[in-house]
Amino acid sequence: MNLRHYRADVLMLITALIWGSTFVAQRLGMDHIGPFLYTGLRFLLGAVTVMPLIWLLRKPAKPDTPARLSKPMLLGSIALGAVLTLGINLQQIGLMFTTVTNSGFITGLYVILVPVFGLFIGMRTHRGTWAGAVMALVGMVLLSVTAEFTVAPGDWLQLVGACFWAVHVLLVGALASRYDPILVSFIQFLVCAVVSLSLALVFEPISFAAIHDALPAILYGGILAVGVAFTLQVVAQKDAITSHAAIILSLEAVFAALAGWLIRPSFPDKTLGDLVERYLGEKLPEADPTQLVPETEGATPGQLAWFVARVGTAIRDDIPSPLARVLDEIELPTLDTLADMELAGVAVSHDHLSAFSTELATRADAIAADAFAAIGREVNLGSPKQLQEVLFDDLQLPKTRKTKTGYSTDAAVLADLQESNPHPFLDLLLQHREATKLRQIIESLDAGIQDDGRIHTTYVQTGSQTGRLSSTDPNLQNIPVRTEESRRIRAAFEVGTGFETLLTADYSQIEMRIMAHLSGDPGLIEAFRSGEDLHRFVGARVFGVDPAEVSPAMRTKVKAMSYGLVYGLSAFGLSKQLRIEQSEAKQLMSEYFARFGAVRDYLRSSVEQARIDGFTETIFGRRRPFPDLTSPNRVLRENAERAALNAPIQGSAADIMKLALFRIHDELRSEGLASRVLLQIHDELVVEVAPGEWDAAERIVRERMGDAADLSVPLDVQIGHGRDWNGAAH
């Protein structure tokens, strides 16, 4: 959910912070007086607080609102008050026999129950309510991690109370959308006060001295929590059935995490406790997980709300204005889109993946048998120790890079070894590893298919230092790109039921286009503006021939050179990649820079500027710190220099993709289309297109990707479509 889109949720942010802290006030109040008396007094005070608003706001909330006081409205509000009385008093009584932490956990459950009950009775619930349920579930998981739970007798009362609270939220949404929400609040508060005070007179001792001691909690709970926060909730729900404190509290925590990551992408704070310690210099209360009966309880929901609010303010004060723009204009809008993408998921064929996995298993077994025959015995092909014996003792191959456990047997090292000292066993070993790795990827994808036949991956927005998205459970980013096997895996990702086709879209040579823009190199800019093949154009300049005379080998060298520069590739690295002599690689780089000198100047100056500033910056202001640029350790310094070359380019590409992503998502929704964005993998978007919507979806994708950034060269968008991801390739 995006706060910018829903006016109601701005009010919910206020109620969340107030209601979050009332758990503490409730507990303090009931240290002096009984739960019925405390509830009755604070709701009576809430009704008195609301009363002036009834006379001040005489005009109905909507032109079609019925009369301010009618029989259906009065009966509905009384019923609402009765449900409220049951829910709040069960919660109050339960709170006396449990911990505040448990109470917060069960309150999260009530947020989850709201859309579930609404679905059960056929009531239309706002999408924010479902998002609230998801956020509340996350909050409950976080609470379970940070606090040790033991079931208490009061939990069962609070659980029943949570059910009444969920019903209450649905009734509020129904009444507030038809009648004056402030008058509805007044009547339900009055009903709750009268019933609760009557119960107090029967079941609880009344002491004016005790009431005096509880007066601060009563005033806080009555005026601020009930009179202000509760009324704001009802007013907000005249627009939509919106979830309660858990979603806003969760969104505030997400905001804090995103902002903290933008400030320190290399070392992001992982928990609220990390943020509290860094920005407030305080310690978040935590129960000792090793104690059966902790000496101190963890943070209560009220304390969590207080810490979240203060951390958010502290980060806002600390975040530089360029990063604040990235947060507000890129990351937070992207958050809404990713939530919808995760909920939508993508249809994946179990049968297709299962058949491919079986085929790979058969292939791996056959390769292993051939490998054993090549060395005359069986070994564990996954054991580095046994492989070292075979490679360096039995076969007497040259020893590779030294490691703590002997010599390296990783895939890249063995590929180099096979290139310089070919052997049948080495070739078979590499084939076996590739088949095994693919099978593991396929099995993780297959395990991720849920009951609806779709994979719902989790996108990690703070998972990289450059701003790129990553994904987990399962990881879709590790699917191989542009290989025969990757095409077979992608063929399992299919268009879902009720949709017509998949649309795939990506940028052509986006990093090189960003390089041309940042460097201002006239040659590169001319290449992109002319619309010619980039690598053929550059190859013609470098080798001094006509574009038509650029051979495939020349084009390959120039392509490796161009992209290698973006990633800080040295002459040695280029020579290894192209399998050429290092002297030839140096000559190739010299010729390249002779024709495209502005590229060389930009790369040099960007590293030197980062050394001065301590960070690099993208086109849009995203920063990445590089403290090791001034390190006395040569290895650390050179690694930082190579990363600093790439950071502005790769970070700008990530920003452009995110801008395109959420703008496409928002425009599909604003035009009322059923088509939806499903995946963002590497630099590619996958959209599920509904019947009859291809022209509109294709136009939106092409336009929003094309105008995502104003560069000195055009952004070229490539689009394809098909019944599966592989068939939609372009």
C-alpha angles and dihedrals in degrees: 000000000000119000090210092063102049122055090192093063093058087064089046090058089060094046092048095057092046097044092044090063095045092079087072092045091050092052092047092047094050091052085077108026137025124271096250093051093045092049093045095049096046094047090047088053089046091053090050089050092052095044097083090052091060090062096038095051101047096150115091116252092241134025092242095047112129123238114308094246118029135150096254090048093048094048092045092050092048090051088048090052091051092053089046091051092053094046098045097043094047087051092049094048092045091050089062090062103040142043125278088238091057088048091055091048092054091045086058087054091056090056088054092048093056098075092034092057090042091054091047094055094040096247117150109246126196117251088240089066091060090046087050091054091052092047091048090051089052089048091051091051090050090050091050090053095048098041135043112235128211118176112248130192091249092059092075092054090048090049091057089044089053090057091053090047090054091051089047093056091052092049091048090054091051096046099038091053091058107031141037102292095207093053089047088053093050094051096046091047090051092049091049092047095049095047094043094048090048090053089048092054090053102039108022135060112243117221122172090201090056091047088052091053091049093044097105091054091045093050092047094045094042105043104027104026101035104020097042111017098037092047091049088053091055092046090051092050093058084079099042143341096265129184123250139238098319096066095047092043089050092048090051089052090048090051090052092049093048093048092046090051092050090053095045109020093160094056108022119187107246103200142030087252090060091051093047092051094046102042103027101029088228137116120245108230108253131176116235104256090204094062121085089207105027116220089218128031123232123251114302120230088257092053091046090053090049093049092046092052093048095044090050091052092046093051092047088054092047101043115097115240095250090055091045088058091049089050096048100035102035117012102042094046088047089054092064091050094049091051091056091045092052092049092047095048123179129272113248128183112236091191092055094049093044093052092048091048091052090049091051092049090053091047092049091051092051092047091049091052091052090047092052090049090052092058099030098241144057122260136168103266090200095056114095090197095055092043090053089055092051098043103039104024106031100030095029093221118168112278117253131215114326116248135178091265099041124281130352119264099174119136098256093050092047091049089056090046091051090050093053099032109022117201131167092235092054092050092049092046091055091048091050092050092050093050092047093048092050091049091053090051091049093048091051090051092047091050089052094060107109131206092276090060092249135110113233104195121189115237115216108212095183097042101106137047094225097054097255118140122247129190138213140188086059113011107225094177093074095062104119116254126230099351128120090250093049090054091054091049092048090051087068090063102087140179110269129241112284094025129099109212146341120253119205124193136175141160121262111234093336095166092052090048090052089048089054091049096047095043096040088216108174093211095054092043090052091049093055096041092050091056092228123140102282099217093044090049092048091043091055090053095045097046096035097237137117115275090247090058095055105115124214089253091053091048091050092052093048093046092052089047095050096048092038090060090055089058097041095255113182127215088258092052092047091051091053093047094049095035091235134127117280090237090057090049091052091049090050091052091048092052091046094052091044089063098033103035095154089065091056091046092050094049092049095045094046092058093045092049090049089051088056098041097036091231145056123234133210126223089268098045103264108150132208118192119226109187091162092068087087096038117131087219105095095206093051091044095050092046089052091049092054092048092047090056091059103034099082092046099044091039092052090050089052091049092049092050092050092049091051091044099057094037091055090046092049095046093049088053096043091052090052095243122156091213113107143187111253109173143018107192121168102318095333133101124204118201126188107220122209121221112285094010102094097104093048094043093047091049093049094047094047095045098044093046091045095052098037090108136017103229131165087247127048122262107237114211122199118201133187137168139202146137091273137025094261093047089051092058115125 
